[in-house]
PDB file of C-alpha atoms and ligand atoms in Angstrom:
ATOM      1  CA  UNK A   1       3.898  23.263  62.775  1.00 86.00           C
ATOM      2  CA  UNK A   2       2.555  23.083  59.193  1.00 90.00           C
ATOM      3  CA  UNK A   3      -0.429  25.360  57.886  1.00 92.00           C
ATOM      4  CA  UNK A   4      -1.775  25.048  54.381  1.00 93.00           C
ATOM      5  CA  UNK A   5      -4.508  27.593  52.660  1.00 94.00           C
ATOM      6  CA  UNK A   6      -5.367  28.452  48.812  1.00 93.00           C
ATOM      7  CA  UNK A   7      -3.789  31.313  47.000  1.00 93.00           C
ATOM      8  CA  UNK A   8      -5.796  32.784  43.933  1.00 91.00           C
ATOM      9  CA  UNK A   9      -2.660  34.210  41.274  1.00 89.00           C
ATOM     10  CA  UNK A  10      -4.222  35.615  37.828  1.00 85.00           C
ATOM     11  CA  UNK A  11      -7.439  33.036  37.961  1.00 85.00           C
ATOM     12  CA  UNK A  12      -5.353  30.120  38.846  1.00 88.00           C
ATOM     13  CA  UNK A  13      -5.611  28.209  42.742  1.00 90.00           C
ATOM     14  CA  UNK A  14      -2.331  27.051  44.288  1.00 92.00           C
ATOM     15  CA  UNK A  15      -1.860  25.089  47.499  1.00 94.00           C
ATOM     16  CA  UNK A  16       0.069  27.127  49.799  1.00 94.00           C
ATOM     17  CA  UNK A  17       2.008  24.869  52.616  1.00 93.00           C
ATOM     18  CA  UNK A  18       3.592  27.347  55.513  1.00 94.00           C
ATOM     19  CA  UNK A  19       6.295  25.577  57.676  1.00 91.00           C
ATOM     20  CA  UNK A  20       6.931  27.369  60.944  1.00 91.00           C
ATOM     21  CA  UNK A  21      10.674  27.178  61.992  1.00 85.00           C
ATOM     22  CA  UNK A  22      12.962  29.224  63.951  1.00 84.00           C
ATOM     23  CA  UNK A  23      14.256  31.180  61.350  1.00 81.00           C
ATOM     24  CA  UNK A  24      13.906  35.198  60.558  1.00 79.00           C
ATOM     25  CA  UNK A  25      13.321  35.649  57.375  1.00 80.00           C
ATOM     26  CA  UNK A  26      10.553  34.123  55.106  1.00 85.00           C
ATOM     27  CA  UNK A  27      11.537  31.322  52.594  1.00 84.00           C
ATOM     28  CA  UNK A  28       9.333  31.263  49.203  1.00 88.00           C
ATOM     29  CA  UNK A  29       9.601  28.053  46.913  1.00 87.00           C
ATOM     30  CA  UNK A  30       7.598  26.996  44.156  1.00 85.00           C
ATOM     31  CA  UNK A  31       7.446  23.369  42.738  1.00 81.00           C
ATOM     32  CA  UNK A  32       4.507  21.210  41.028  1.00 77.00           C
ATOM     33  CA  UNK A  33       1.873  23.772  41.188  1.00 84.00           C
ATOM     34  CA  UNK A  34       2.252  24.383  44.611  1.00 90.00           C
ATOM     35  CA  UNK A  35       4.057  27.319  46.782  1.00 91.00           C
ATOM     36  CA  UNK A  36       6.142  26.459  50.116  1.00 90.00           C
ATOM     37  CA  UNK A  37       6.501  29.019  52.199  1.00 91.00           C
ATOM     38  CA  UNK A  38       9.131  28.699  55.352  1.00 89.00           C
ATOM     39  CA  UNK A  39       8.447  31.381  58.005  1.00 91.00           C
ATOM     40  CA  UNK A  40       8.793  32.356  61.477  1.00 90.00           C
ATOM     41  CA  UNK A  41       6.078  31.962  64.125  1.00 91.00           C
ATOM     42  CA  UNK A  42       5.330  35.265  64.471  1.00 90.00           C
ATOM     43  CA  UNK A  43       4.620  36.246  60.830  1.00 92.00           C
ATOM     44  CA  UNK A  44       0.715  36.262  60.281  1.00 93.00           C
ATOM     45  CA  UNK A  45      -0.844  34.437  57.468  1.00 92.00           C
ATOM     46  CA  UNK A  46      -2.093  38.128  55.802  1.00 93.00           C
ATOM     47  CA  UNK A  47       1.711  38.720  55.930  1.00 94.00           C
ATOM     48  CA  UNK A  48       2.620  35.407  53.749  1.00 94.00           C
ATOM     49  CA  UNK A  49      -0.309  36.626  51.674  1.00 94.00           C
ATOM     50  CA  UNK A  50       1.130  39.763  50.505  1.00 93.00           C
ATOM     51  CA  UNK A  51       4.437  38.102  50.055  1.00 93.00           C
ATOM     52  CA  UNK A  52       3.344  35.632  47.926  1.00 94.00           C
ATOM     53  CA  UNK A  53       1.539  38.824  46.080  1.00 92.00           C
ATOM     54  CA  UNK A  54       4.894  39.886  45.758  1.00 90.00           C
ATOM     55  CA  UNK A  55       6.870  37.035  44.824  1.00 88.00           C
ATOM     56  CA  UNK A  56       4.449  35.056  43.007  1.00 90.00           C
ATOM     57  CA  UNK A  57       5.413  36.437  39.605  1.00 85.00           C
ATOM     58  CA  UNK A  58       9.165  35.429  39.987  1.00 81.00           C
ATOM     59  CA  UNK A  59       8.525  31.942  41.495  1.00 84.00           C
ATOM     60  CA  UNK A  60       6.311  31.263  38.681  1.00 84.00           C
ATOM     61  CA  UNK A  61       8.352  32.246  35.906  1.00 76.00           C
ATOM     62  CA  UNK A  62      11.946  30.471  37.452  1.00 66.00           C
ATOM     63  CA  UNK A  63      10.183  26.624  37.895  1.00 58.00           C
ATOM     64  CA  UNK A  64      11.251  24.300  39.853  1.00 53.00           C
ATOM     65  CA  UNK A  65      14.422  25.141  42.368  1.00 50.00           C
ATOM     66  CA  UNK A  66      14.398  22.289  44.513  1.00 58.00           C
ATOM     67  CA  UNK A  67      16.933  19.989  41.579  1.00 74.00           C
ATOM     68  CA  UNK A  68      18.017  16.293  42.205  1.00 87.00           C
ATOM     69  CA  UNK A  69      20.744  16.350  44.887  1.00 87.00           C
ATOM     70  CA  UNK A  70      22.205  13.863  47.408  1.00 86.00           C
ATOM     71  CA  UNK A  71      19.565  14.835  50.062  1.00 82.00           C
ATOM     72  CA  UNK A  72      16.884  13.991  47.763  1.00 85.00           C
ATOM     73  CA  UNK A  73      17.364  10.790  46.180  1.00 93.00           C
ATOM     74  CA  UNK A  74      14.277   9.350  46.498  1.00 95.00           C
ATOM     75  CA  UNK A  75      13.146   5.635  44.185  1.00 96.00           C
ATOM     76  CA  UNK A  76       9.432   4.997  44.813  1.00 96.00           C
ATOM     77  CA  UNK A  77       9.363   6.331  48.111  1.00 95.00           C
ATOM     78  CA  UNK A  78      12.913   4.905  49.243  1.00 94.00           C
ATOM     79  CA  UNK A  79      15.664   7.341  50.044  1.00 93.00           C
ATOM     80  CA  UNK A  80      18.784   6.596  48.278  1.00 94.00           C
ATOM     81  CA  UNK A  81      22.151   6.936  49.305  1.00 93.00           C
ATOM     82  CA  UNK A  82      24.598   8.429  46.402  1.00 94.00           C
ATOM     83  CA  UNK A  83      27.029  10.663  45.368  1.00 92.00           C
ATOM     84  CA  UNK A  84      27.574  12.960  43.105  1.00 88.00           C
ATOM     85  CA  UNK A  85      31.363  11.023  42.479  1.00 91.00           C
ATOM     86  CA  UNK A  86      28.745   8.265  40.880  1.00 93.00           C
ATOM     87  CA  UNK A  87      28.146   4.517  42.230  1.00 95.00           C
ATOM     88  CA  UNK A  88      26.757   1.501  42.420  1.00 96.00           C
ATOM     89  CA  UNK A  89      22.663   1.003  44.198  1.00 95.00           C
ATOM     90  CA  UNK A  90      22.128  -2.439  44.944  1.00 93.00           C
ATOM     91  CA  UNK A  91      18.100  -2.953  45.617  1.00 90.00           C
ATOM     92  CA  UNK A  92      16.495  -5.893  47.451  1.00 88.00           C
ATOM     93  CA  UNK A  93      15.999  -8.198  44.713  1.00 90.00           C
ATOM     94  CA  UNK A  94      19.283  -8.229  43.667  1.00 91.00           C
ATOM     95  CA  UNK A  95      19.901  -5.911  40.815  1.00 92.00           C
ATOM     96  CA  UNK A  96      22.192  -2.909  40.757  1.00 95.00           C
ATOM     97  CA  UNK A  97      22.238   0.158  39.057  1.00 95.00           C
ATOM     98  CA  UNK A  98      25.600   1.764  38.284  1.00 96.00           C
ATOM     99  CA  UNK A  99      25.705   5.721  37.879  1.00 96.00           C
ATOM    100  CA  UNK A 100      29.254   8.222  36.758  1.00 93.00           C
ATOM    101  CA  UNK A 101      27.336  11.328  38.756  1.00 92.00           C
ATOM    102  CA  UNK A 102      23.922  12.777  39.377  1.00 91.00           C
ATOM    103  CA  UNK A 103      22.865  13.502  36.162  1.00 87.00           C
ATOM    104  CA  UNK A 104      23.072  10.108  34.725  1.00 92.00           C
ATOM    105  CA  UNK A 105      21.786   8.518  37.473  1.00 95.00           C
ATOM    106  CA  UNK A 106      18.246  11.158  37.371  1.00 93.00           C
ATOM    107  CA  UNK A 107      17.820   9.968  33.970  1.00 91.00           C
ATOM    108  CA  UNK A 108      18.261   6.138  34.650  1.00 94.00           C
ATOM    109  CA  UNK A 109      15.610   6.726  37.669  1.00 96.00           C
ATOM    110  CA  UNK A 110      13.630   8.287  35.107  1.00 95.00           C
ATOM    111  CA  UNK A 111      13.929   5.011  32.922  1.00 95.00           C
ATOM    112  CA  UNK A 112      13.031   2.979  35.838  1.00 96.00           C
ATOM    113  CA  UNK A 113      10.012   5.405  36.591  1.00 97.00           C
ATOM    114  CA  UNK A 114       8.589   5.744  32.866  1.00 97.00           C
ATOM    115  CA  UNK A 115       9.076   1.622  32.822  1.00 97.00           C
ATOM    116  CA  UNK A 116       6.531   1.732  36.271  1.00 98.00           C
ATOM    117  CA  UNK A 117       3.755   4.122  34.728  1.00 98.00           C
ATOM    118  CA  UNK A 118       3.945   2.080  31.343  1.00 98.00           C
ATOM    119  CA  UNK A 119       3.042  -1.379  33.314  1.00 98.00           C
ATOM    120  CA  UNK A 120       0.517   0.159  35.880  1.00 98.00           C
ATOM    121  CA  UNK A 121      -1.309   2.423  32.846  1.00 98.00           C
ATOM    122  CA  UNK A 122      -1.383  -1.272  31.793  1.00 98.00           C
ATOM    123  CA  UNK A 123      -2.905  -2.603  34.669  1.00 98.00           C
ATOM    124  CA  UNK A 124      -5.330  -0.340  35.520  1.00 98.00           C
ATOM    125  CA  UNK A 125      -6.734  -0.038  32.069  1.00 98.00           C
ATOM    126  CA  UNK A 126      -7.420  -3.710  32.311  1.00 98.00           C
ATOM    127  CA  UNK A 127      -9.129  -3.212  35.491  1.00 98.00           C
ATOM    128  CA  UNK A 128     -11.353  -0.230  34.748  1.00 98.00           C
ATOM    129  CA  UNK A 129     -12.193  -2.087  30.820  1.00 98.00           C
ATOM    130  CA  UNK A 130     -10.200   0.503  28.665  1.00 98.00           C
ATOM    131  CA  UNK A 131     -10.048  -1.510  25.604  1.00 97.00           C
ATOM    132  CA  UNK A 132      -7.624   0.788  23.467  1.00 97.00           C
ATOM    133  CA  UNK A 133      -4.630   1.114  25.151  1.00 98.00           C
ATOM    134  CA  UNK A 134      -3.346   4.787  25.674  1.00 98.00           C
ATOM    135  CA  UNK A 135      -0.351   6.632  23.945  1.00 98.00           C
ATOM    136  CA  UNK A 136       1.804   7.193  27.039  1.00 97.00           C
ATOM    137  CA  UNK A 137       4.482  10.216  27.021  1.00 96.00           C
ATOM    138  CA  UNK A 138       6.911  12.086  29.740  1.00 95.00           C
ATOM    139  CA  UNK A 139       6.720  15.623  29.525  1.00 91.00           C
ATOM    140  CA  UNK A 140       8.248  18.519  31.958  1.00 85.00           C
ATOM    141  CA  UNK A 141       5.668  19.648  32.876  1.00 82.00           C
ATOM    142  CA  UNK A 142       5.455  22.460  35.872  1.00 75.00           C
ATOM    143  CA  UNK A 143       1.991  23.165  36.945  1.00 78.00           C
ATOM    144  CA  UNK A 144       0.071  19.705  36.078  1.00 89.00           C
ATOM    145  CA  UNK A 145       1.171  16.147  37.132  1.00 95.00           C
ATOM    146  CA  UNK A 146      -0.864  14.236  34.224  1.00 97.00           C
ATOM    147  CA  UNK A 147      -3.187  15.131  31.651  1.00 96.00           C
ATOM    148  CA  UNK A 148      -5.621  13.082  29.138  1.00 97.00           C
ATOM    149  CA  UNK A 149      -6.014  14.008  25.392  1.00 96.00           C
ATOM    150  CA  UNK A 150      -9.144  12.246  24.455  1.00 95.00           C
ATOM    151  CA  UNK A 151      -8.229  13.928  20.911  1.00 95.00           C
ATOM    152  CA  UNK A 152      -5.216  11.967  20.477  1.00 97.00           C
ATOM    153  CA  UNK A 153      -5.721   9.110  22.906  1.00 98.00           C
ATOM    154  CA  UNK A 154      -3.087  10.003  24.559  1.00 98.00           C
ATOM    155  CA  UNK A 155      -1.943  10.727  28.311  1.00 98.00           C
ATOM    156  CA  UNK A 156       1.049  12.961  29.353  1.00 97.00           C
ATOM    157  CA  UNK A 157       2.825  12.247  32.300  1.00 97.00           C
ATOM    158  CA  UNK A 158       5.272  14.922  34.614  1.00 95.00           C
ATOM    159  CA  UNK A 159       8.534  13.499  33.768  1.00 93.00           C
ATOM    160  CA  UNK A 160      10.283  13.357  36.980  1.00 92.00           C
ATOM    161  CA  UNK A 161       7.850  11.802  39.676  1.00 96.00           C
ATOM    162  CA  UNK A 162      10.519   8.792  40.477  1.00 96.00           C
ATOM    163  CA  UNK A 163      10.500  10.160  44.175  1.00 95.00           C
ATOM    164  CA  UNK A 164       7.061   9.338  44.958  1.00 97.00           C
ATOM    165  CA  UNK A 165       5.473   6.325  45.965  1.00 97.00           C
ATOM    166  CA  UNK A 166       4.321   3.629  43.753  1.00 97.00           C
ATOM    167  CA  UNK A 167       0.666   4.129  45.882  1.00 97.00           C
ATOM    168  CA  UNK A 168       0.647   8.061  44.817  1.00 98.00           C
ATOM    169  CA  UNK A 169       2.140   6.901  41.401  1.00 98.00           C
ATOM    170  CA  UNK A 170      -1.361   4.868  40.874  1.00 98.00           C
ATOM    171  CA  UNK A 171      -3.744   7.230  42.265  1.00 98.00           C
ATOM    172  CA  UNK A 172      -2.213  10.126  39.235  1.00 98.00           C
ATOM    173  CA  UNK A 173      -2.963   7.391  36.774  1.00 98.00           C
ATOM    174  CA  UNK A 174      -6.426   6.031  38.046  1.00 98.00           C
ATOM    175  CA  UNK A 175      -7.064   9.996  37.916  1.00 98.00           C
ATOM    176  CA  UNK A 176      -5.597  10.507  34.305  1.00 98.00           C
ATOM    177  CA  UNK A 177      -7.713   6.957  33.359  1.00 98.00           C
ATOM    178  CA  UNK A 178     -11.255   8.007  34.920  1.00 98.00           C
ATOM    179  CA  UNK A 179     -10.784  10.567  32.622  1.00 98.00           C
ATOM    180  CA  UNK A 180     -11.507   8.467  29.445  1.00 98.00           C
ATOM    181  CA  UNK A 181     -15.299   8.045  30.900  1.00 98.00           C
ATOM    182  CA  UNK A 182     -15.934  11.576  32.323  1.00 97.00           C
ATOM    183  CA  UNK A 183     -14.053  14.844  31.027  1.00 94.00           C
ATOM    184  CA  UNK A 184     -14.175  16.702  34.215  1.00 95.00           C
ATOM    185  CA  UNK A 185     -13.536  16.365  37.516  1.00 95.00           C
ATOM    186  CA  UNK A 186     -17.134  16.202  38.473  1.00 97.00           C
ATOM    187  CA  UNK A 187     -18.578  13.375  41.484  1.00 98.00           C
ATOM    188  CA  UNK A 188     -19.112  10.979  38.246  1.00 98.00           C
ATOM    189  CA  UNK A 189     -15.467  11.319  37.872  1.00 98.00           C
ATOM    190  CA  UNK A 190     -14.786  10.721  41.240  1.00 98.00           C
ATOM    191  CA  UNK A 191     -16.860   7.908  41.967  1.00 98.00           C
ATOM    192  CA  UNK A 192     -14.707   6.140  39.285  1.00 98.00           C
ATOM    193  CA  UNK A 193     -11.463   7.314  40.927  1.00 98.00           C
ATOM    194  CA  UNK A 194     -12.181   5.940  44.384  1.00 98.00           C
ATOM    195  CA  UNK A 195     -13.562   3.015  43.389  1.00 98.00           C
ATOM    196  CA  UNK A 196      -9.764   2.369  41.810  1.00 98.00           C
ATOM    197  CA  UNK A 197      -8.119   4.331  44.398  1.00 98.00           C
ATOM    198  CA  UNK A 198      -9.731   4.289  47.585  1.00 97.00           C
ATOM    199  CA  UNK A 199      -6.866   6.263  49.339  1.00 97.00           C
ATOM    200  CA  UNK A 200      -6.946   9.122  46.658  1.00 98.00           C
ATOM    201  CA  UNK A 201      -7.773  11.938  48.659  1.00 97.00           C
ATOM    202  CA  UNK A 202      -4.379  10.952  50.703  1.00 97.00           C
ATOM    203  CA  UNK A 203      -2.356   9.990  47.860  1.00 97.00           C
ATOM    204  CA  UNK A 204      -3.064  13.129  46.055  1.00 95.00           C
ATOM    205  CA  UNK A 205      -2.592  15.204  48.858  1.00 93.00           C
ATOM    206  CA  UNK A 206       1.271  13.893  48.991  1.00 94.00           C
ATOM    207  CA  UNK A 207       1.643  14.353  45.686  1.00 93.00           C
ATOM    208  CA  UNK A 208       0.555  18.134  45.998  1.00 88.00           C
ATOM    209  CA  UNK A 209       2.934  18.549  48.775  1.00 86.00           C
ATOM    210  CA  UNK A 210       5.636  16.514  47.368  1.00 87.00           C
ATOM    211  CA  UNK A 211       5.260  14.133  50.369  1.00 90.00           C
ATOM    212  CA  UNK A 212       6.931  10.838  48.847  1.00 93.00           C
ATOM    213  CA  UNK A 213       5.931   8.448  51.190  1.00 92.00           C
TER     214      UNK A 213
HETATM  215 ZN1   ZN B   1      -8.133  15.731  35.936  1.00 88.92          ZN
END
């Protein structure tokens, strides 16, 4: 059982997702802008509140816990399997990608991921008649997944979103893109994203909860 609310932190709003499991203490993870919480059925939602109160400035500060590992090898919404001892992935059409450990194989998904949002930017600039073609750069980035600089022409991408799907891949860059006609994220703005992205509420959602799929 999954509940989700908003949590105001110093004039900020963060998703909150609460998983209910059989477990007796309460789990508190940050990642992407949003908290995870893990908790037991019987803890009340005012409870999670003032534990997030609590651990909120900690989560914040630390980042991102949840690193690359074995469990989470995820390509575009495809779970891969590897090893830290390094390997060989063979994918349908035929090419392979040969990794020495973990490390070097995040970065060479990375490759293939900054390769995907360099073509589809492409794409959907065509599409929506952005003559100028953007700047494009990867960025760690921890509480924003994309961002437009009409200033420099430029958009800034999260580095490491290889995981998700190339569907929630699109709908972040139709967002960043509708943002080179309207600044803010009024229904002007969104009336441009959905015609490009019908499925954005959905794909954005995922992306929120790190849902790859
Ligand atoms: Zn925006």
């Amino acid at each position: 059982m999954q509940k989700s609310f908003i949590f105001e932190y110093q004039n900020k709003s963060y998703p909150v997702v609460v998983t209910y499991k059989r477990i007796r203490n309460t789990i508190y993870k940050y990642r992407d802008g949003a908290f995870y919480v893990s908790s037991s059925y019987f803890v009340t939602l005012h409870q999670i509140k003032n534990g997030l109160e609590k651990f909120a400035p900690k989560l914040l500060k630390h980042g991102d816990s949840n690193k690359f590992s074995e469990d989470n090898a995820y390509l575009f919404g495809h779970k891969l399997e590897v090893s830290n001892n390094g390997g060989v992935i063979t994918f349908t059409d035929g090419t392979s990608l040969k990794y020495i450990d973990l490390e070097d194989l995040e970065d060479k998904l990375k490759q293939i991921y900054f390769d995907y949002m360099i073509k589809s930017t492409r794409y959907y600039e065509y599409l929506m008649g952005i003559k100028e073609p953007y700047k494009i750069k990867f960025k760690k980035m921890n509480t924003r997944f994309g961002s437009n600089s009409q200033r420099t022409h430029s958009i800034q991408y999260m580095d490491d979103l290889f995981y998700f799907s190339g569907d929630i891949l699109n709908s972040l860059i139709v967002h960043e893109l509708a943002h080179h006609f309207v600044f803010n994220h009024s229904k002007a703005f969104y009336d441009i994203v959905y015609k490009y992205c019908p499925n954005y509420n959905k794909d954005n959602k995922k992306l929120k909860r790190r849902q790859f799929i």
